[in-house]
Coordinates of N, CA and C in Angstrom, one line a residue:
X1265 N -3.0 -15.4 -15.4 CA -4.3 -15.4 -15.9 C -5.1 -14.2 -15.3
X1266 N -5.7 -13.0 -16.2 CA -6.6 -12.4 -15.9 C -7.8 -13.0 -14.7
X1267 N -8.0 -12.0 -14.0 CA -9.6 -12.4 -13.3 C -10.7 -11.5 -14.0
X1268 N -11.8 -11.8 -13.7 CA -12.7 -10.8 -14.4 C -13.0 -9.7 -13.1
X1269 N -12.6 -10.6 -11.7 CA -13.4 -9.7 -10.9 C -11.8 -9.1 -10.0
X1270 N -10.8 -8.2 -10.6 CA -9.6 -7.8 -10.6 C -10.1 -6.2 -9.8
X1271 N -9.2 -5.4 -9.0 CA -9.7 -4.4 -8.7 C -8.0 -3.9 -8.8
X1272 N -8.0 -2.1 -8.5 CA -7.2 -1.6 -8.8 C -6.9 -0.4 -7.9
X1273 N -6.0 0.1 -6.8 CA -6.2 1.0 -6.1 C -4.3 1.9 -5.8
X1274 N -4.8 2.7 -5.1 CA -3.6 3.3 -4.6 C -3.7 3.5 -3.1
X1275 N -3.0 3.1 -2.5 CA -2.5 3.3 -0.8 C -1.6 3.7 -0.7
X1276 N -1.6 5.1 0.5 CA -0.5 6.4 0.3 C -0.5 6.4 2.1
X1277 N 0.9 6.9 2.6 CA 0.4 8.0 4.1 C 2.3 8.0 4.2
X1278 N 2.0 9.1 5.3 CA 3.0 9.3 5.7 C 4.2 8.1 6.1
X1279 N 3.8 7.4 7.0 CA 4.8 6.7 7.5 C 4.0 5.0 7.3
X1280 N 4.7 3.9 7.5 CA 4.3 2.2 7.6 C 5.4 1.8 7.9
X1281 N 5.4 0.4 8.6 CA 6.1 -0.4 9.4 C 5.6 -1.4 8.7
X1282 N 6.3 -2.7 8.1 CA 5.6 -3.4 7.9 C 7.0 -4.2 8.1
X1283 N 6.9 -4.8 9.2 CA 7.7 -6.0 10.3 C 7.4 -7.6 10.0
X1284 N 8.5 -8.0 10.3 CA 8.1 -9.1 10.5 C 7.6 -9.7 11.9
X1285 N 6.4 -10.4 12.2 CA 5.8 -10.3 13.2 C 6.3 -10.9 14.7
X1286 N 8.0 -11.7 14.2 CA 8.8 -11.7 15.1 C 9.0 -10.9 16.3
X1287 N 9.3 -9.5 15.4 CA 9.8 -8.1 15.8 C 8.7 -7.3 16.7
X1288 N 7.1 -7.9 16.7 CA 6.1 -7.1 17.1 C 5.8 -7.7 18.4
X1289 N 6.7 -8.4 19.3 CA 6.5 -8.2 20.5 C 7.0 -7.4 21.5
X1290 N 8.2 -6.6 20.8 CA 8.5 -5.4 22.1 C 10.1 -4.8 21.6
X1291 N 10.9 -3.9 21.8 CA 12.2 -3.6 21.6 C 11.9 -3.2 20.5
X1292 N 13.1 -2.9 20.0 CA 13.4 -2.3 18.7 C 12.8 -3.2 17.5
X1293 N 12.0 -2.1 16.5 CA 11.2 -2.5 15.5 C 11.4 -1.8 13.6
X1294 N 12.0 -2.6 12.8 CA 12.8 -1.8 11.7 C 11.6 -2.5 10.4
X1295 N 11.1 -1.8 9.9 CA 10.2 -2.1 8.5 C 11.3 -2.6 7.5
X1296 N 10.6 -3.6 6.8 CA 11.0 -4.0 5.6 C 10.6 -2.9 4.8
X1297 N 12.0 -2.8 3.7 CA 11.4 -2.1 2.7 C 10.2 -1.6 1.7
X1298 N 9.8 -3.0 1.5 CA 8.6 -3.1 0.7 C 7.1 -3.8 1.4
X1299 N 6.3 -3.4 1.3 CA 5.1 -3.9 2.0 C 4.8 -5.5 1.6
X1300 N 4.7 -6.3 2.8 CA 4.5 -7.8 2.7 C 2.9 -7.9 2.2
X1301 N 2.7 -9.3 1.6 CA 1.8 -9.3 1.0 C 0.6 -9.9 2.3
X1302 N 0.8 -9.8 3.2 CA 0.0 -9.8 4.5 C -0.3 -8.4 4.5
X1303 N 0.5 -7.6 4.5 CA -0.4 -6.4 4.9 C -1.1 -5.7 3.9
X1304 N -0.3 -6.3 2.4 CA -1.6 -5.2 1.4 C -3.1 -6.1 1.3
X1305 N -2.8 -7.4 1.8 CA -4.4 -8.0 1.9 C -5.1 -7.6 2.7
X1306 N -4.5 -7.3 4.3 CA -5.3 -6.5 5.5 C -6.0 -5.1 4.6
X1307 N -5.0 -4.2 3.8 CA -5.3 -3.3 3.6 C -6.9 -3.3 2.9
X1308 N -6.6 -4.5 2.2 CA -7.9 -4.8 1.0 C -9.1 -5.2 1.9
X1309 N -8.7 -6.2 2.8 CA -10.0 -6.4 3.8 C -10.2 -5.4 4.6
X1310 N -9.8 -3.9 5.1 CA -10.4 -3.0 5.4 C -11.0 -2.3 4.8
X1311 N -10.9 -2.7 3.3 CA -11.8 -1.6 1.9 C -13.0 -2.4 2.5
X1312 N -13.1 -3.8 2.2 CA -14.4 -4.7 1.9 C -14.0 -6.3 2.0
X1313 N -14.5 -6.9 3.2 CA -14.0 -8.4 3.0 C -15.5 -8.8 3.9
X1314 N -15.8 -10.1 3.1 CA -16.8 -11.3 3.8 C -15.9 -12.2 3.6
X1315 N -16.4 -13.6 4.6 CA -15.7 -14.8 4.7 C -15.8 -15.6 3.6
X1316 N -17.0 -15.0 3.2 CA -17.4 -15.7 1.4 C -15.8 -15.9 0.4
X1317 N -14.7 -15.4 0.4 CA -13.8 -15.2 -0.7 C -12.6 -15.1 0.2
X1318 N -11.6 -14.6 -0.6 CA -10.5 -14.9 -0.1 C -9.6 -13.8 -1.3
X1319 N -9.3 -12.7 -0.7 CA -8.5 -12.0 -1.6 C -7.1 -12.2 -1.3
X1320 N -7.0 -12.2 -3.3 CA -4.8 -12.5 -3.4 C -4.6 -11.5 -4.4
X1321 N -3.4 -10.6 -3.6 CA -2.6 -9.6 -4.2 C -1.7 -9.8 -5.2
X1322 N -2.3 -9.6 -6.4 CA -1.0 -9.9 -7.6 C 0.1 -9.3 -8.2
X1323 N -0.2 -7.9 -7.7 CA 1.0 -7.0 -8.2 C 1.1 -5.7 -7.6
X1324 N 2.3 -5.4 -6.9 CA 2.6 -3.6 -6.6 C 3.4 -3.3 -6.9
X1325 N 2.9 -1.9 -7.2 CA 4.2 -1.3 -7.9 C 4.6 -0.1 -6.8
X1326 N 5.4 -0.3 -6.7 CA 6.6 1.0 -5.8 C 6.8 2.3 -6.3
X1327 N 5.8 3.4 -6.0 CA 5.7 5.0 -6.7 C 6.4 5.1 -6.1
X1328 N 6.9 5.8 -4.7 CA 7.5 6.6 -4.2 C 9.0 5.4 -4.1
X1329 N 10.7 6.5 -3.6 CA 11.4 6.4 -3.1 C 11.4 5.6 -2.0
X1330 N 11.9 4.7 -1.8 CA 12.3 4.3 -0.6 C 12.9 4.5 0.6
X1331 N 12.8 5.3 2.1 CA 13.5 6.1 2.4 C 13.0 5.4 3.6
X1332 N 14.0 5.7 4.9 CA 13.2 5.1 6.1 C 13.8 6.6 7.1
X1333 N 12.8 6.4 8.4 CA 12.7 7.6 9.7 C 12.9 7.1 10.8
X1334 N 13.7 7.2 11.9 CA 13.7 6.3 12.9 C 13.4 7.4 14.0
X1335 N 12.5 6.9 14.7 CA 11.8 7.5 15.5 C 12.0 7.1 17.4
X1336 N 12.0 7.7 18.5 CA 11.8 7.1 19.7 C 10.7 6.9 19.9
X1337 N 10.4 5.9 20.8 CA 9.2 5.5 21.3 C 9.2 4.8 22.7
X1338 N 8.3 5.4 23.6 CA 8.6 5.1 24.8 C 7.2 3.7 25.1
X1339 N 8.0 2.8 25.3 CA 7.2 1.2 25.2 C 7.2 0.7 26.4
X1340 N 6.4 0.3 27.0 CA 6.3 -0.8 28.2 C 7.2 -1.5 28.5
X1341 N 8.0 -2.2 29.5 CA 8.7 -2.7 29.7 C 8.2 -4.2 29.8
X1342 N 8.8 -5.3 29.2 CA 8.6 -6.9 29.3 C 9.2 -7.4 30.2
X1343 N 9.6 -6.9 31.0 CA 10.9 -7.5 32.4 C 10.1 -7.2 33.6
X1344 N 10.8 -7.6 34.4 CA 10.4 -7.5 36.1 C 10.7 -6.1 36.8
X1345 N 10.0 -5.6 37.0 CA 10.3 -4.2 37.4 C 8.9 -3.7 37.8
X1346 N 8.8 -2.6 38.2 CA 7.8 -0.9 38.8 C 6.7 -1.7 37.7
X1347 N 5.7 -1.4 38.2 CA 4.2 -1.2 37.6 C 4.0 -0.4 36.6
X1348 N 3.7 -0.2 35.2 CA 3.9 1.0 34.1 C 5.2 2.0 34.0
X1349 N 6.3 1.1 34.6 CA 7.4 1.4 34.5 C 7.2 1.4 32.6
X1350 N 8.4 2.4 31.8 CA 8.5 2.5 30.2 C 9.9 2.3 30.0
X1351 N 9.7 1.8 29.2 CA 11.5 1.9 28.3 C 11.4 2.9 26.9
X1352 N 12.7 3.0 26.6 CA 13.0 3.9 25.1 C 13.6 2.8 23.9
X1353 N 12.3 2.6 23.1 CA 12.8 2.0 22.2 C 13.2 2.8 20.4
X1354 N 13.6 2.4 19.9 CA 13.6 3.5 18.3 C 13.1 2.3 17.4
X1355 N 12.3 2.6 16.7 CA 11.2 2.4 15.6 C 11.5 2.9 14.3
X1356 N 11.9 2.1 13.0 CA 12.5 2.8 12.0 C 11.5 2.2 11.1
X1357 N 10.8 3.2 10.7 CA 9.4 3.4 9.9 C 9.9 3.6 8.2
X1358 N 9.1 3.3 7.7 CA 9.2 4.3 5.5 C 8.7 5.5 5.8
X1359 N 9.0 6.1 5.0 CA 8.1 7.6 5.2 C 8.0 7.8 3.6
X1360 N 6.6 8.4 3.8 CA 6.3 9.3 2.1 C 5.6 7.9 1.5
X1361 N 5.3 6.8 1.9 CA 4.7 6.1 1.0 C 3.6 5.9 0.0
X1362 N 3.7 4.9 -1.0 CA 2.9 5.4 -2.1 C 2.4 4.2 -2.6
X1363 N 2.0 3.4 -2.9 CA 1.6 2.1 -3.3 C 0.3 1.7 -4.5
X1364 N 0.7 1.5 -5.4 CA -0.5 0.6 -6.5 C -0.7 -0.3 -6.2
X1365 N -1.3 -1.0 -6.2 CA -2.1 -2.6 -5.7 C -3.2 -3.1 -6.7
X1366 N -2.7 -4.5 -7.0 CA -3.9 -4.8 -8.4 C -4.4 -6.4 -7.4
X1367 N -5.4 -6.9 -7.6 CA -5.8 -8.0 -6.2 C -7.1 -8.4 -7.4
X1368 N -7.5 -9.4 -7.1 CA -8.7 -10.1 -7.2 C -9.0 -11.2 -6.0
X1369 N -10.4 -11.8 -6.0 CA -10.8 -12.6 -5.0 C -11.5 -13.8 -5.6
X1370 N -11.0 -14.9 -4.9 CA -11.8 -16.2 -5.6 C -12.4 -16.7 -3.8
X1371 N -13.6 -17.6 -4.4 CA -14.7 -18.4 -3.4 C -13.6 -18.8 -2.3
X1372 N -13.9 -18.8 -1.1 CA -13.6 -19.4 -0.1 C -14.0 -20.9 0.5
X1373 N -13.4 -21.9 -0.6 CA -13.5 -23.4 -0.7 C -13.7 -24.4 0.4
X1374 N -13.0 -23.5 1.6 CA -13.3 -23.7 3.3 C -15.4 -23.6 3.5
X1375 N -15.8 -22.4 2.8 CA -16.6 -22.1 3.7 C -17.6 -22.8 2.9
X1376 N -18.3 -23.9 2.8 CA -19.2 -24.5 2.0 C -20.7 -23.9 2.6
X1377 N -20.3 -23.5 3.8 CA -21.7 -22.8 4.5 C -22.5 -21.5 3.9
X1378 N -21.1 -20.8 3.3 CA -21.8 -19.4 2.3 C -21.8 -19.3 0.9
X1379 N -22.0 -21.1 0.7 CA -22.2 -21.0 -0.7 C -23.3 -20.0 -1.4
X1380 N -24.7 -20.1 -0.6 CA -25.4 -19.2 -1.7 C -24.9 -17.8 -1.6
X1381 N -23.9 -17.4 -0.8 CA -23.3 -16.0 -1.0 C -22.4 -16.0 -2.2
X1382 N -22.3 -16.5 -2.8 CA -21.6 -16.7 -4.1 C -22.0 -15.9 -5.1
X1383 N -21.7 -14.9 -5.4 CA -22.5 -13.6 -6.1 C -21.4 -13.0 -6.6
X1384 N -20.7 -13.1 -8.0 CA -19.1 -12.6 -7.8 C -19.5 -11.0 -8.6
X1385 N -20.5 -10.5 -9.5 CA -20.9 -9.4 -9.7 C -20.7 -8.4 -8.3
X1386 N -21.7 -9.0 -7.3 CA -22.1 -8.3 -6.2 C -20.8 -7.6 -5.6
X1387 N -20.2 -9.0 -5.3 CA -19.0 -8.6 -4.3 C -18.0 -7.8 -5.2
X1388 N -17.6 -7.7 -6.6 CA -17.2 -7.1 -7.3 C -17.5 -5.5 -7.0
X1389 N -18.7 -5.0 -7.2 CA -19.3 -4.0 -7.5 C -19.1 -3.4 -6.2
X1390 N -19.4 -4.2 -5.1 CA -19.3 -3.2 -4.0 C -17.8 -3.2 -3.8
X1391 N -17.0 -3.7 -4.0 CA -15.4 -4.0 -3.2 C -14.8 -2.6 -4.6
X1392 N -15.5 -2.2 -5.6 CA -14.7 -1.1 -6.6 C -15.6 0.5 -5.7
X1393 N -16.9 0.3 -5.2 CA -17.8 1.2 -4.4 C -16.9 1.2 -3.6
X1394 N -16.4 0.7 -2.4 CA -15.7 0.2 -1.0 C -14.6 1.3 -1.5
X1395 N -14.1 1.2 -2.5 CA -12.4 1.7 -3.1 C -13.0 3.8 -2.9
X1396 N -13.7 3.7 -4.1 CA -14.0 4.8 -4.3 C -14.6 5.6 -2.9
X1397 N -14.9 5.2 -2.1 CA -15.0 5.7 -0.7 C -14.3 5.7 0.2
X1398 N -13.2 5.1 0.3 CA -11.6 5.1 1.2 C -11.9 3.9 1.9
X1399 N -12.9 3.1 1.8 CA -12.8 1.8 2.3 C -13.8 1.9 3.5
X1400 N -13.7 0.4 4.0 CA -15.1 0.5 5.3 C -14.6 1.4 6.6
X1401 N -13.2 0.3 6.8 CA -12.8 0.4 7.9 C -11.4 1.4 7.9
X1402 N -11.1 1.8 8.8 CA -9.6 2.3 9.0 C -8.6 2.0 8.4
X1403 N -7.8 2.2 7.6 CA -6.8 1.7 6.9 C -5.1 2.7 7.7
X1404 N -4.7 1.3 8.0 CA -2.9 1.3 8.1 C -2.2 0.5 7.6
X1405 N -0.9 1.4 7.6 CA 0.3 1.0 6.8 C 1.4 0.1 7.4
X1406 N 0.4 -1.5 7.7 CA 1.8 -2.5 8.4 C 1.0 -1.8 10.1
X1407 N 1.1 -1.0 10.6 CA 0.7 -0.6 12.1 C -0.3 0.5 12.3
X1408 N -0.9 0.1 13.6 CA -1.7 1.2 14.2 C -1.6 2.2 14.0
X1409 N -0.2 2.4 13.9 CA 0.3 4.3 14.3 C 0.4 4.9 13.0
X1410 N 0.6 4.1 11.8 CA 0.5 4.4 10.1 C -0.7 4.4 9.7
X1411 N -1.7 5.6 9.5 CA -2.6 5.5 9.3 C -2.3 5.9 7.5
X1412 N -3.4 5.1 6.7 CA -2.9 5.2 5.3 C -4.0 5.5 4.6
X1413 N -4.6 5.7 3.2 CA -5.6 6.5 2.6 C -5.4 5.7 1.6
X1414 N -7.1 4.9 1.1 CA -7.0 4.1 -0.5 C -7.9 5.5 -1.3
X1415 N -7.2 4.8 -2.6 CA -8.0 6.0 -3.4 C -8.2 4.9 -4.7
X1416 N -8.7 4.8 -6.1 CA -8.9 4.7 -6.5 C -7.9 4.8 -7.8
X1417 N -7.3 3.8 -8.7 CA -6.5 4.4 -9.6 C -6.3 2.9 -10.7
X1418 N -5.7 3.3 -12.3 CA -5.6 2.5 -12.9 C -3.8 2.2 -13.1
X1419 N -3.6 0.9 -12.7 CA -2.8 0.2 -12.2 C -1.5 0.8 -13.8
X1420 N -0.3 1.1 -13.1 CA 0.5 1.6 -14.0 C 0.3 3.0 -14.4
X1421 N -0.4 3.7 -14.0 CA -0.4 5.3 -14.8 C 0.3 5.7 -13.6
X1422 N 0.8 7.2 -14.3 CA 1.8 8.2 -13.4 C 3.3 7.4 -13.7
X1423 N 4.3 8.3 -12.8 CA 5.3 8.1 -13.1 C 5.9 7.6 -12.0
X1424 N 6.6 7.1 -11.7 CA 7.2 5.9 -10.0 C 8.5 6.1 -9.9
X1425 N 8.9 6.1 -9.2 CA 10.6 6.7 -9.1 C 11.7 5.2 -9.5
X1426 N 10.8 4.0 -9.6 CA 11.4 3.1 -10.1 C 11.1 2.6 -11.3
X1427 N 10.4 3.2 -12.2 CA 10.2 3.2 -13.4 C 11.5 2.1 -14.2
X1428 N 12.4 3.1 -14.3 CA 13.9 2.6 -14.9 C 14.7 1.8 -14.3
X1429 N 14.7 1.1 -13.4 CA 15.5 0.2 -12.4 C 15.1 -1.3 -12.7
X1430 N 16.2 -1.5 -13.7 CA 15.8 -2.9 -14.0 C 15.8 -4.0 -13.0
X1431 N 16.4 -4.1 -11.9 CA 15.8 -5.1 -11.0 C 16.1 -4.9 -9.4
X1432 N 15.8 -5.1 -8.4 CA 16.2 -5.0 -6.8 C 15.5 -6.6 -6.0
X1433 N 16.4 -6.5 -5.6 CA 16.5 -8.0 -5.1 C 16.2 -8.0 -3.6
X1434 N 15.2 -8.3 -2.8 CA 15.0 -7.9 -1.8 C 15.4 -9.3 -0.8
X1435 N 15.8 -10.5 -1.0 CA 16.6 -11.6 0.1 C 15.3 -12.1 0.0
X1436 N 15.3 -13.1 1.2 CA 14.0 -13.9 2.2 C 13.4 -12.9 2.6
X1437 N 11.9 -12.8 2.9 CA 11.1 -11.9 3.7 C 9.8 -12.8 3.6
X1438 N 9.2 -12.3 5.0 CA 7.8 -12.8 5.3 C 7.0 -12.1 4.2
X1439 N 6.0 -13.2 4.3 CA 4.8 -13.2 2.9 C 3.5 -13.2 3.8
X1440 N 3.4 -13.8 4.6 CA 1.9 -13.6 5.0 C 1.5 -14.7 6.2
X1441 N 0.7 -15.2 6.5 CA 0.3 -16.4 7.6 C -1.4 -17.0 6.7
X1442 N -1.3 -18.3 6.6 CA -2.2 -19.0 5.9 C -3.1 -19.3 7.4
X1443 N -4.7 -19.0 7.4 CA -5.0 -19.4 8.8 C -5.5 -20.6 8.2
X1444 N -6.6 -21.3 9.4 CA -7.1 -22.9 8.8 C -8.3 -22.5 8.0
X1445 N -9.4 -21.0 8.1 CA -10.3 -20.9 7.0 C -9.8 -20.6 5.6
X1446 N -8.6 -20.5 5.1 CA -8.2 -20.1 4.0 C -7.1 -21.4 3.8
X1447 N -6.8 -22.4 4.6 CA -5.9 -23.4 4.0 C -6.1 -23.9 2.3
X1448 N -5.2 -24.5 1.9 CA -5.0 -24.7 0.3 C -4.5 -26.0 0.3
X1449 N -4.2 -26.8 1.2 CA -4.0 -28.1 1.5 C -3.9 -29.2 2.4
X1450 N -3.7 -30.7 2.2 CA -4.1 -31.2 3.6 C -2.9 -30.6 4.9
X1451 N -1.8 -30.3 4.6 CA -0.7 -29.6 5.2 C -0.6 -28.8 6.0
X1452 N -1.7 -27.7 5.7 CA -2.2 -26.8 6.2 C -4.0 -26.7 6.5
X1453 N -4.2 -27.8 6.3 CA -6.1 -27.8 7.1 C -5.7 -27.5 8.7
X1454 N -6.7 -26.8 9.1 CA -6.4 -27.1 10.6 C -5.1 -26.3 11.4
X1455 N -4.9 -25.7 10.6 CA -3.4 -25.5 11.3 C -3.5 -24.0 11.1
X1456 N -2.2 -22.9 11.6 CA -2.0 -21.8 11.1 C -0.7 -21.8 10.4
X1457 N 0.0 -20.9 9.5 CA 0.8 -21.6 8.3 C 1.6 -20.1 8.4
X1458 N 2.8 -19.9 8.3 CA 3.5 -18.7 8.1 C 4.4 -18.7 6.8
X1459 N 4.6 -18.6 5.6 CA 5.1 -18.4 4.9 C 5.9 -17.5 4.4
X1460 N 7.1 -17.9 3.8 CA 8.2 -17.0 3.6 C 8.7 -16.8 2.0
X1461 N 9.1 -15.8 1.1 CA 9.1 -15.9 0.1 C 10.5 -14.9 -0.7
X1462 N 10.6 -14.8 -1.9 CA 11.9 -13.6 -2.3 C 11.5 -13.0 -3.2
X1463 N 11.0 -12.0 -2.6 CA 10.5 -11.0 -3.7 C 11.6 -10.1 -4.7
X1464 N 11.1 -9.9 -5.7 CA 11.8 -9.1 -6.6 C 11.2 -8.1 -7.4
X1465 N 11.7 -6.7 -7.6 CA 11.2 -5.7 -8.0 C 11.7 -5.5 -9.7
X1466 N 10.9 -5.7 -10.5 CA 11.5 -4.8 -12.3 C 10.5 -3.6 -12.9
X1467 N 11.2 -2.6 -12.5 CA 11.0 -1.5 -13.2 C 10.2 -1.4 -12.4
X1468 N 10.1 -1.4 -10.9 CA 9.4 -0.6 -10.1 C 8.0 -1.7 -9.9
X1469 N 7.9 -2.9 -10.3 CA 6.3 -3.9 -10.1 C 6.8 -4.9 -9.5
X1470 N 6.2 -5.2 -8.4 CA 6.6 -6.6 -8.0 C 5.4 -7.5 -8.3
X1471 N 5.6 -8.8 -8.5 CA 4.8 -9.7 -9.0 C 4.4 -10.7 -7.4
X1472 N 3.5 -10.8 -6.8 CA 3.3 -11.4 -5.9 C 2.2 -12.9 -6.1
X1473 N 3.8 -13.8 -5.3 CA 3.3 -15.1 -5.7 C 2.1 -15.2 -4.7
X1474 N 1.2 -16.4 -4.9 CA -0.1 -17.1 -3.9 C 0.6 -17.5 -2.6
X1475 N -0.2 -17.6 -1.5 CA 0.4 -18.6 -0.5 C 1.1 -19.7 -0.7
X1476 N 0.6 -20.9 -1.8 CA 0.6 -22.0 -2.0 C 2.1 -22.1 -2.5
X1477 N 2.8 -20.3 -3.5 CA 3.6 -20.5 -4.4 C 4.9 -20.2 -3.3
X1478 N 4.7 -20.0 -2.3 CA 6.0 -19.6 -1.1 C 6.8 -20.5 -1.4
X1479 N 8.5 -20.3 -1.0 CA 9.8 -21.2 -1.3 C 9.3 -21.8 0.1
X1480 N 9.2 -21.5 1.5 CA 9.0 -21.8 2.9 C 7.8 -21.8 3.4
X1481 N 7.3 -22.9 4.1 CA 6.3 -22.3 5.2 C 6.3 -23.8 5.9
X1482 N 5.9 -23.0 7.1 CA 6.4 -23.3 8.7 C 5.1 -23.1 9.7
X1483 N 4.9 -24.4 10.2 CA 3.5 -24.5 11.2 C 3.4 -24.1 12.1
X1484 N 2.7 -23.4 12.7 CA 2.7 -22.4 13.7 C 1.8 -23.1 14.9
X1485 N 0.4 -23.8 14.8 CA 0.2 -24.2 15.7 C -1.3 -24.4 15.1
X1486 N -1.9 -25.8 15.6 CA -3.3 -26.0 15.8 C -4.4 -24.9 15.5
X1487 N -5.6 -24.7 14.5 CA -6.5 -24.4 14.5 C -7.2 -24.8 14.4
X1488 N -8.7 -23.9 14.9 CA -10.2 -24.9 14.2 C -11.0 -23.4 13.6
X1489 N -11.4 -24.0 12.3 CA -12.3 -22.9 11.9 C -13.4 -22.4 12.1
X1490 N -13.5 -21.2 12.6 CA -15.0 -20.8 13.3 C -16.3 -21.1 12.4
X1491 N -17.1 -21.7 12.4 CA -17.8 -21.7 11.1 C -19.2 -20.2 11.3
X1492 N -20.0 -20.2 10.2 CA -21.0 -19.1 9.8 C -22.1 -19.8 9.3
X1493 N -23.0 -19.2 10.3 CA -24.3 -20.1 9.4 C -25.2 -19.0 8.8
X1494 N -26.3 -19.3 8.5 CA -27.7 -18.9 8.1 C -28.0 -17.5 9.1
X1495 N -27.5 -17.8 10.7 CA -28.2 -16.5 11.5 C -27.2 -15.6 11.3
X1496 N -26.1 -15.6 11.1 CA -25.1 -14.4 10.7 C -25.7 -13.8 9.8
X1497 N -26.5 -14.2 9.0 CA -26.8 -13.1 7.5 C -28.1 -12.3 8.0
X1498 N -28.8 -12.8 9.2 CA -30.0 -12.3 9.0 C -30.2 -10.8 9.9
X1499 N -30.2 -9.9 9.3 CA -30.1 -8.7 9.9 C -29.0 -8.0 10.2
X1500 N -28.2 -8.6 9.3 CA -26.7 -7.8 9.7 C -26.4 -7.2 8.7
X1501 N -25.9 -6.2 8.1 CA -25.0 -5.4 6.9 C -23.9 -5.4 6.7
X1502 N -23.3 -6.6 8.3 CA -21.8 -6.8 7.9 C -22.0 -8.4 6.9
X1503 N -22.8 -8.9 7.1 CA -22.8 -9.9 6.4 C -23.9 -10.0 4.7
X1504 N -24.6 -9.2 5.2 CA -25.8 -8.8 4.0 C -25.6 -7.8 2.8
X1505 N -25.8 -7.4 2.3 CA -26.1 -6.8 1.0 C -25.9 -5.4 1.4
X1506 N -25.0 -4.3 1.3 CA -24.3 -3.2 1.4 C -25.2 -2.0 0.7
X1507 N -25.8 -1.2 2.0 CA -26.8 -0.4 1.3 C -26.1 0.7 0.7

């Protein structure tokens, strides 16, 4: 089903990691091929996000080749040893990446508190503003060290190196982590939720299922939702109306 309030972008940079968050406590660290749908939503909440909504990524398409870079990196050591003692770990990054992204945002069902923020024009208008300006905040690819650039684009034009590739099968891969303000059922109220999913690539688009549509997900531990009242909006531009 179409949304009315659908947005459309391209996210590019040299290098992204986009790990499973297993991998992100120390030692050697190898990117999934294709960006998980955790990090092209981080990407979208660095264009423009309030607690008001809840953005879900519906489709990417894969411009560039797939190629990976493996790099040294001298990391902290997790063991018993010297004070700022380092280790050498290697880091095998994508390089050259290129990414279409098509997303829309529905109300945030959790947050009954910012109902009168419910303005889907508004947030619309500014979240396509947000695009056309490279976004609020800093944008990376999967990590810190991948810094990445949105630009503005209509979803399918240009030509993709996987154009012609009737299908790629990418196994099990992490999908995202459901926290307790975006839960979708009593299963996940209150809790934090990791979900797992098998993506598949035709002719270069992947179709990305919802949290809810995951084959897996696995409880991670206890939450409580921060809530927002009335004084968050008063005087603030991270919560108010975007001059």
């Amino acid at each position: 089903m179409e949304h009315p309030n659908i947005v459309t972008f391209e996210v590019y940079g040299d290098y992204a990691l986009f790990s499973d968050p297993i991998m992100r406590v120390g030692g050697e660290k190898c990117s999934y091929q294709i960006p998980t749908y955790e990090a092209l939503k981080g990407i979208l909440s660095s264009v423009y996000w309030k607690p008001t909504f809840i953005w879900f990524i519906d489709e990417v398409r894969i411009m560039n080749q797939i190629q990976t870079e493996v790099k040294g990196v001298r990391t902290i050591k997790y063991c018993h040893g010297k004070e700022g003692s380092n280790d050498l770990s290697y880091y095998t990054y994508l390089k050259n990446c290129r990414y279409q992204v098509k997303a829309h945002f529905e109300w945030n069902e959790n947050r009954e508190e910012l109902r009168h923020d419910r303005n889907e024009n508004k947030h619309h208008e500014i979240a396509k503003r947000m695009i056309r300006k490279g976004g609020r905040r800093d944008v990376f690819l999967g990590t810190r060290e991948c810094q990445g650039y949105v630009e503005p684009c209509e979803f399918g034009e240009g030509k993709g190196f996987y154009d012609n590739t009737p299908q790629l099968d990418f196994g099990m891969m992490y999908h995202g982590i459901t926290y307790a303000d975006e839960a979708y059922s009593k299963e996940t109220k209150n809790k934090m939720t990791i979900n797992l999913w098998h993506p598949v690539m035709k002719k270069g688009v992947i179709q990305l299922c919802r949290p809810e549509d995951c084959q897996v997900h696995k409880t991670v531990k206890e939450m409580k939702i921060k809530p927002f009242g009335s004084e968050n909006f008063s005087g603030s531009s991270e919560f108010g109306e975007v001059l």
